[in-house]
mmCIF file of C-alpha atoms and ligand atoms in Angstrom:
data_model
loop_
_atom_site.group_PDB
_atom_site.id
_atom_site.type_symbol
_atom_site.label_atom_id
_atom_site.label_comp_id
_atom_site.label_asym_id
_atom_site.label_seq_id
_atom_site.Cartn_x
_atom_site.Cartn_y
_atom_site.Cartn_z
ATOM 1 C CA MET A 26 -82.871 -10.887 7.508
ATOM 2 C CA PRO A 27 -79.106 -11.544 7.983
ATOM 3 C CA PRO A 28 -77.073 -8.281 7.976
ATOM 4 C CA ILE A 29 -74.653 -7.313 5.309
ATOM 5 C CA GLY A 30 -71.245 -5.642 5.831
ATOM 6 C CA ILE A 31 -69.811 -2.871 3.649
ATOM 7 C CA PHE A 32 -66.063 -2.218 3.739
ATOM 8 C CA GLY A 33 -64.640 0.595 1.744
ATOM 9 C CA GLY A 34 -61.043 1.516 1.364
ATOM 10 C CA THR A 35 -58.290 2.504 -0.881
ATOM 11 C CA PHE A 36 -56.781 -1.025 -0.782
ATOM 12 C CA ASP A 37 -53.500 0.216 -2.345
ATOM 13 C CA PRO A 38 -52.713 -2.763 -1.755
ATOM 14 C CA ILE A 39 -55.196 -4.803 0.192
ATOM 15 C CA HIS A 40 -53.517 -6.683 3.188
ATOM 16 C CA PHE A 41 -54.139 -8.982 6.059
ATOM 17 C CA GLY A 42 -55.007 -6.048 8.361
ATOM 18 C CA HIS A 43 -58.074 -5.406 6.079
ATOM 19 C CA LEU A 44 -59.031 -9.001 5.735
ATOM 20 C CA ARG A 45 -58.823 -9.715 9.436
ATOM 21 C CA LEU A 46 -60.929 -6.613 10.161
ATOM 22 C CA ALA A 47 -63.661 -7.873 7.872
ATOM 23 C CA GLU A 48 -63.445 -11.352 9.210
ATOM 24 C CA GLU A 49 -63.649 -10.379 12.888
ATOM 25 C CA MET A 50 -66.381 -7.739 12.345
ATOM 26 C CA ALA A 51 -68.384 -10.317 10.289
ATOM 27 C CA GLU A 52 -68.223 -12.620 13.228
ATOM 28 C CA ALA A 53 -68.999 -9.998 15.862
ATOM 29 C CA ALA A 54 -72.020 -8.595 13.905
ATOM 30 C CA GLY A 55 -73.178 -11.890 12.530
ATOM 31 C CA LEU A 56 -72.706 -10.766 8.866
ATOM 32 C CA GLU A 57 -73.907 -13.095 6.164
ATOM 33 C CA ARG A 58 -71.601 -11.355 3.477
ATOM 34 C CA VAL A 59 -69.127 -8.514 3.346
ATOM 35 C CA LEU A 60 -68.984 -6.330 0.338
ATOM 36 C CA PHE A 61 -65.448 -4.870 -0.329
ATOM 37 C CA ILE A 62 -65.751 -1.536 -2.113
ATOM 38 C CA PRO A 63 -62.543 -0.231 -3.372
ATOM 39 C CA ALA A 64 -62.514 3.620 -3.713
ATOM 40 C CA GLY A 65 -62.380 5.229 -7.100
ATOM 41 C CA GLN A 66 -61.211 8.723 -6.326
ATOM 42 C CA PRO A 67 -61.404 9.048 -2.540
ATOM 43 C CA PRO A 68 -62.586 12.482 -1.504
ATOM 44 C CA HIS A 69 -60.523 12.363 1.742
ATOM 45 C CA ARG A 70 -57.051 11.822 0.524
ATOM 46 C CA ARG A 71 -54.926 12.268 -2.501
ATOM 47 C CA THR A 72 -55.848 10.093 -5.410
ATOM 48 C CA PRO A 73 -54.282 6.698 -5.126
ATOM 49 C CA ARG A 74 -51.315 6.246 -7.383
ATOM 50 C CA THR A 75 -52.215 2.711 -8.358
ATOM 51 C CA ALA A 76 -54.861 2.448 -11.095
ATOM 52 C CA ALA A 77 -58.172 1.459 -9.818
ATOM 53 C CA ALA A 78 -58.303 -1.571 -12.166
ATOM 54 C CA HIS A 79 -55.289 -2.952 -10.389
ATOM 55 C CA ARG A 80 -56.539 -2.193 -6.834
ATOM 56 C CA LEU A 81 -59.868 -3.824 -7.758
ATOM 57 C CA GLU A 82 -58.177 -6.970 -9.123
ATOM 58 C CA MET A 83 -56.003 -7.161 -5.976
ATOM 59 C CA VAL A 84 -59.085 -7.174 -3.909
ATOM 60 C CA ARG A 85 -60.754 -9.871 -6.078
ATOM 61 C CA ARG A 86 -57.809 -12.124 -5.578
ATOM 62 C CA ALA A 87 -57.615 -11.519 -1.871
ATOM 63 C CA VAL A 88 -61.190 -12.407 -1.235
ATOM 64 C CA ALA A 89 -61.482 -15.251 -3.764
ATOM 65 C CA GLY A 90 -61.292 -18.029 -1.194
ATOM 66 C CA ASN A 91 -63.822 -16.706 1.214
ATOM 67 C CA PRO A 92 -67.469 -17.459 0.419
ATOM 68 C CA ARG A 93 -68.660 -14.724 2.628
ATOM 69 C CA PHE A 94 -66.502 -11.874 1.006
ATOM 70 C CA GLU A 95 -67.536 -10.212 -2.245
ATOM 71 C CA VAL A 96 -66.208 -7.379 -4.432
ATOM 72 C CA ASP A 97 -68.413 -4.476 -5.462
ATOM 73 C CA ALA A 98 -66.878 -2.323 -8.248
ATOM 74 C CA ARG A 99 -69.372 0.503 -8.194
ATOM 75 C CA GLU A 100 -66.969 3.296 -6.926
ATOM 76 C CA VAL A 101 -64.229 2.214 -9.267
ATOM 77 C CA ASN A 102 -66.596 2.265 -12.164
ATOM 78 C CA SER A 103 -68.189 5.514 -11.336
ATOM 79 C CA PRO A 104 -66.875 8.588 -13.231
ATOM 80 C CA ARG A 105 -67.274 10.831 -10.106
ATOM 81 C CA PRO A 106 -65.538 10.713 -6.802
ATOM 82 C CA SER A 107 -67.809 8.658 -4.534
ATOM 83 C CA TYR A 108 -68.825 9.692 -1.042
ATOM 84 C CA THR A 109 -69.635 6.874 1.372
ATOM 85 C CA VAL A 110 -73.061 8.370 2.006
ATOM 86 C CA ASP A 111 -73.886 8.190 -1.710
ATOM 87 C CA THR A 112 -72.682 4.601 -2.030
ATOM 88 C CA LEU A 113 -74.628 3.618 1.071
ATOM 89 C CA THR A 114 -77.774 5.411 -0.350
ATOM 90 C CA GLU A 115 -77.389 3.453 -3.488
ATOM 91 C CA LEU A 116 -77.062 0.111 -1.592
ATOM 92 C CA ARG A 117 -80.022 0.901 0.470
ATOM 93 C CA ALA A 118 -82.160 1.610 -2.472
ATOM 94 C CA GLU A 119 -81.105 -1.783 -3.994
ATOM 95 C CA LEU A 120 -81.386 -3.888 -0.882
ATOM 96 C CA GLY A 121 -84.429 -2.363 0.614
ATOM 97 C CA ASN A 122 -85.224 -0.325 3.785
ATOM 98 C CA ASP A 123 -85.426 -3.394 6.059
ATOM 99 C CA GLN A 124 -82.004 -4.880 5.220
ATOM 100 C CA PRO A 125 -79.625 -4.452 8.161
ATOM 101 C CA LEU A 126 -76.413 -2.901 6.874
ATOM 102 C CA TRP A 127 -73.066 -2.565 8.770
ATOM 103 C CA LEU A 128 -70.419 -0.170 7.635
ATOM 104 C CA LEU A 129 -67.086 -1.486 8.794
ATOM 105 C CA LEU A 130 -64.422 1.107 9.777
ATOM 106 C CA GLY A 131 -60.956 1.074 11.332
ATOM 107 C CA ALA A 132 -60.758 3.225 14.432
ATOM 108 C CA ASP A 133 -58.672 5.854 12.638
ATOM 109 C CA ALA A 134 -61.490 6.291 9.993
ATOM 110 C CA PHE A 135 -64.136 6.425 12.688
ATOM 111 C CA LEU A 136 -62.276 9.146 14.640
ATOM 112 C CA ASP A 137 -62.257 11.244 11.426
ATOM 113 C CA LEU A 138 -65.916 10.585 10.722
ATOM 114 C CA THR A 139 -67.156 14.241 11.407
ATOM 115 C CA SER A 140 -65.096 15.435 8.444
ATOM 116 C CA TRP A 141 -66.928 13.071 6.071
ATOM 117 C CA HIS A 142 -69.557 14.495 3.735
ATOM 118 C CA ALA A 143 -73.051 14.456 5.254
ATOM 119 C CA TRP A 144 -71.624 12.248 8.175
ATOM 120 C CA ARG A 145 -74.721 12.280 10.306
ATOM 121 C CA GLN A 146 -76.746 10.618 7.489
ATOM 122 C CA LEU A 147 -74.456 7.608 7.699
ATOM 123 C CA PHE A 148 -76.254 6.589 10.954
ATOM 124 C CA GLU A 149 -79.581 6.702 9.170
ATOM 125 C CA LEU A 150 -78.297 4.409 6.366
ATOM 126 C CA ALA A 151 -76.292 1.847 8.329
ATOM 127 C CA HIS A 152 -75.032 0.478 11.640
ATOM 128 C CA ILE A 153 -71.329 1.183 12.147
ATOM 129 C CA ALA A 154 -68.810 -1.474 13.309
ATOM 130 C CA VAL A 155 -65.450 0.039 14.473
ATOM 131 C CA ALA A 156 -62.360 -1.992 14.789
ATOM 132 C CA ALA A 157 -59.862 -0.795 17.209
ATOM 133 C CA ARG A 158 -56.582 -0.668 15.273
ATOM 134 C CA PRO A 159 -53.045 -0.690 16.855
ATOM 135 C CA GLY A 160 -52.215 2.967 17.664
ATOM 136 C CA ALA A 161 -55.747 4.249 17.737
ATOM 137 C CA GLN A 162 -56.804 5.302 21.262
ATOM 138 C CA LEU A 163 -60.339 4.215 20.454
ATOM 139 C CA LEU A 164 -61.619 3.422 23.849
ATOM 140 C CA LYS A 165 -60.284 6.645 25.597
ATOM 141 C CA THR A 166 -63.303 8.822 25.358
ATOM 142 C CA GLU A 167 -61.287 12.055 25.445
ATOM 143 C CA THR A 168 -59.764 11.264 22.017
ATOM 144 C CA ILE A 169 -63.204 11.087 20.453
ATOM 145 C CA PRO A 170 -64.420 14.422 18.968
ATOM 146 C CA GLU A 171 -67.320 15.808 21.042
ATOM 147 C CA LEU A 172 -69.937 15.655 18.142
ATOM 148 C CA LEU A 173 -69.036 11.998 17.589
ATOM 149 C CA ARG A 174 -68.990 11.182 21.300
ATOM 150 C CA ASN A 175 -72.591 12.589 21.572
ATOM 151 C CA GLU A 176 -73.706 10.193 18.785
ATOM 152 C CA LEU A 177 -71.824 7.330 20.375
ATOM 153 C CA SER A 178 -73.512 7.931 23.756
ATOM 154 C CA GLN A 179 -76.942 7.415 22.132
ATOM 155 C CA ARG A 180 -76.046 4.601 19.680
ATOM 156 C CA GLN A 181 -73.441 2.416 21.193
ATOM 157 C CA VAL A 182 -74.225 -1.267 21.695
ATOM 158 C CA VAL A 183 -72.111 -3.899 23.289
ATOM 159 C CA GLY A 184 -72.809 -6.790 21.097
ATOM 160 C CA GLY A 185 -75.536 -9.446 20.608
ATOM 161 C CA PRO A 186 -78.407 -8.991 18.244
ATOM 162 C CA VAL A 187 -79.028 -5.440 17.142
ATOM 163 C CA ALA A 188 -82.442 -4.137 16.331
ATOM 164 C CA GLY A 189 -83.282 -2.340 13.133
ATOM 165 C CA PRO A 190 -81.634 -1.779 9.762
ATOM 166 C CA ALA A 191 -79.351 1.117 10.824
ATOM 167 C CA GLY A 192 -78.345 3.578 13.652
ATOM 168 C CA SER A 193 -76.240 1.471 16.148
ATOM 169 C CA VAL A 194 -72.507 1.646 16.715
ATOM 170 C CA LEU A 195 -70.411 -1.282 17.795
ATOM 171 C CA LEU A 196 -66.813 -0.727 18.986
ATOM 172 C CA ARG A 197 -64.659 -3.932 19.027
ATOM 173 C CA GLN A 198 -61.015 -4.588 19.657
ATOM 174 C CA MET A 199 -59.524 -6.736 16.862
ATOM 175 C CA THR A 200 -56.429 -8.847 16.840
ATOM 176 C CA PRO A 201 -53.720 -6.144 16.498
ATOM 177 C CA LEU A 202 -52.000 -6.351 13.125
ATOM 178 C CA ASP A 203 -49.801 -3.325 12.609
ATOM 179 C CA ILE A 204 -49.752 -3.566 8.839
ATOM 180 C CA SER A 205 -50.261 -0.547 6.593
ATOM 181 C CA ALA A 206 -50.547 -0.140 2.817
ATOM 182 C CA THR A 207 -48.163 2.774 3.078
ATOM 183 C CA ALA A 208 -45.319 0.634 4.791
ATOM 184 C CA ILE A 209 -46.024 -2.137 2.164
ATOM 185 C CA ARG A 210 -45.599 0.308 -0.735
ATOM 186 C CA GLU A 211 -42.398 1.612 0.891
ATOM 187 C CA THR A 212 -40.972 -1.743 1.417
ATOM 188 C CA LEU A 213 -41.650 -2.832 -2.124
ATOM 189 C CA ALA A 214 -40.114 0.340 -3.457
ATOM 190 C CA ARG A 215 -36.791 -0.689 -1.889
ATOM 191 C CA HIS A 216 -37.265 -4.254 -3.079
ATOM 192 C CA GLY A 217 -37.805 -5.581 0.447
ATOM 193 C CA SER A 218 -39.992 -8.566 1.383
ATOM 194 C CA VAL A 219 -43.747 -8.028 2.167
ATOM 195 C CA ARG A 220 -44.429 -11.736 2.262
ATOM 196 C CA TYR A 221 -46.915 -12.824 5.040
ATOM 197 C CA LEU A 222 -48.236 -9.212 5.252
ATOM 198 C CA LEU A 223 -50.749 -9.844 2.496
ATOM 199 C CA PRO A 224 -52.157 -12.852 0.608
ATOM 200 C CA ASP A 225 -49.634 -14.607 -1.905
ATOM 201 C CA ALA A 226 -52.275 -14.187 -4.651
ATOM 202 C CA VAL A 227 -51.965 -10.449 -4.144
ATOM 203 C CA LEU A 228 -48.218 -10.487 -3.960
ATOM 204 C CA ASP A 229 -48.099 -12.470 -7.184
ATOM 205 C CA TYR A 230 -50.275 -9.909 -8.825
ATOM 206 C CA ILE A 231 -48.024 -7.083 -7.706
ATOM 207 C CA HIS A 232 -44.997 -8.799 -9.244
ATOM 208 C CA GLU A 233 -46.677 -9.717 -12.455
ATOM 209 C CA HIS A 234 -47.667 -6.155 -13.075
ATOM 210 C CA GLN A 235 -44.586 -4.553 -11.451
ATOM 211 C CA LEU A 236 -46.718 -2.422 -9.066
ATOM 212 C CA TYR A 237 -45.008 -0.241 -6.546
ATOM 213 C CA ALA A 238 -41.550 -0.470 -8.060
ATOM 214 C CA ARG A 239 -39.308 2.484 -7.241
ATOM 215 C CA HIS A 240 -39.935 4.410 -10.439
ATOM 216 C CA GLU A 241 -43.680 4.518 -9.710
ATOM 217 C CA ASN A 242 -43.357 5.863 -6.228
HETATM 218 P P1 ATP B 326 -52.553 3.609 3.860
HETATM 219 O O1 ATP B 326 -51.419 3.051 4.635
HETATM 220 O O2 ATP B 326 -52.304 3.820 2.452
HETATM 221 O O3 ATP B 326 -53.204 4.774 4.610
HETATM 222 P P2 ATP B 326 -54.430 1.564 4.905
HETATM 223 O O4 ATP B 326 -53.656 0.349 5.076
HETATM 224 O O5 ATP B 326 -54.767 2.367 6.143
HETATM 225 O O6 ATP B 326 -53.755 2.513 3.841
HETATM 226 P P3 ATP B 326 -57.093 1.915 3.635
HETATM 227 O O7 ATP B 326 -57.454 1.222 2.424
HETATM 228 O O8 ATP B 326 -57.051 3.421 3.694
HETATM 229 O O9 ATP B 326 -55.765 1.186 4.079
HETATM 230 O O10 ATP B 326 -57.989 1.377 4.854
HETATM 231 C C1 ATP B 326 -59.273 0.916 4.766
HETATM 232 C C2 ATP B 326 -59.895 0.628 6.163
HETATM 233 O O11 ATP B 326 -59.059 -0.403 6.702
HETATM 234 C C3 ATP B 326 -59.851 1.783 6.966
HETATM 235 O O12 ATP B 326 -61.068 1.875 7.807
HETATM 236 C C4 ATP B 326 -58.636 1.577 7.962
HETATM 237 O O13 ATP B 326 -58.941 2.118 9.257
HETATM 238 C C5 ATP B 326 -58.664 0.034 8.020
HETATM 239 N N1 ATP B 326 -57.347 -0.553 8.332
HETATM 240 C C6 ATP B 326 -56.256 -0.458 7.521
HETATM 241 N N2 ATP B 326 -55.181 -1.213 7.975
HETATM 242 C C7 ATP B 326 -55.596 -1.712 9.100
HETATM 243 C C8 ATP B 326 -55.027 -2.694 10.137
HETATM 244 N N3 ATP B 326 -53.796 -3.012 9.958
HETATM 245 N N4 ATP B 326 -55.798 -3.063 11.154
HETATM 246 C C9 ATP B 326 -57.066 -2.640 11.300
HETATM 247 N N5 ATP B 326 -57.724 -1.777 10.349
HETATM 248 C C10 ATP B 326 -57.031 -1.369 9.360
#
């Protein structure tokens, strides 16, 4: 049963750092498809300023040309803030207990994992693929919190086919792309160019709807 990737984020806006992460992790873990799941009201950070409907549509446009990429609107459509553990529990129920699932994370998100709601349950629900992002000292063990390091010592795999539907952790370097949504928003607010940092279709949408203009930031 080919594994499925799950990639959550604020995507405010989605950019090439996100898309490359999904593409490279899909290759590394042999994913048949990747579900992009934009957050509704993320529990770990302030509510995004951009309306969920806009963030969702930008993700739709960004993934449109990639047959392996799909958008899943469940968190945006939920009236409650969604914890990753709840989203994974739902997907697990829908896709069955045998379906291998891979949660895709940037290294900064992974290093913060012990602060996530019911974080240990995540390992029962999915494998985790971590992409080392520029600036994150992912491979230096002393920067990994001890509780997480303990999990990693039991779960880390180096690649190749991974057994079972959940429970392994794969750490991978990805092509460094030092792009952040924060920097994109700041540049747009001062009417600077963000071309080649994100897909043209997303940039067109931003301009059509006058997102990230100074008065909104
Ligand atoms: P912001 O700048 O608003 O914090 P962000 O660009 O980090 O946003 P998120 O939507 O919060 O975007 O990120 C979703 C996931 O993508 C996280 O796991 C994050 O680590 C990862 N990620 C974001 N940007 C990059 C990048 N340039 N390279 C690799 N991973 C990235």
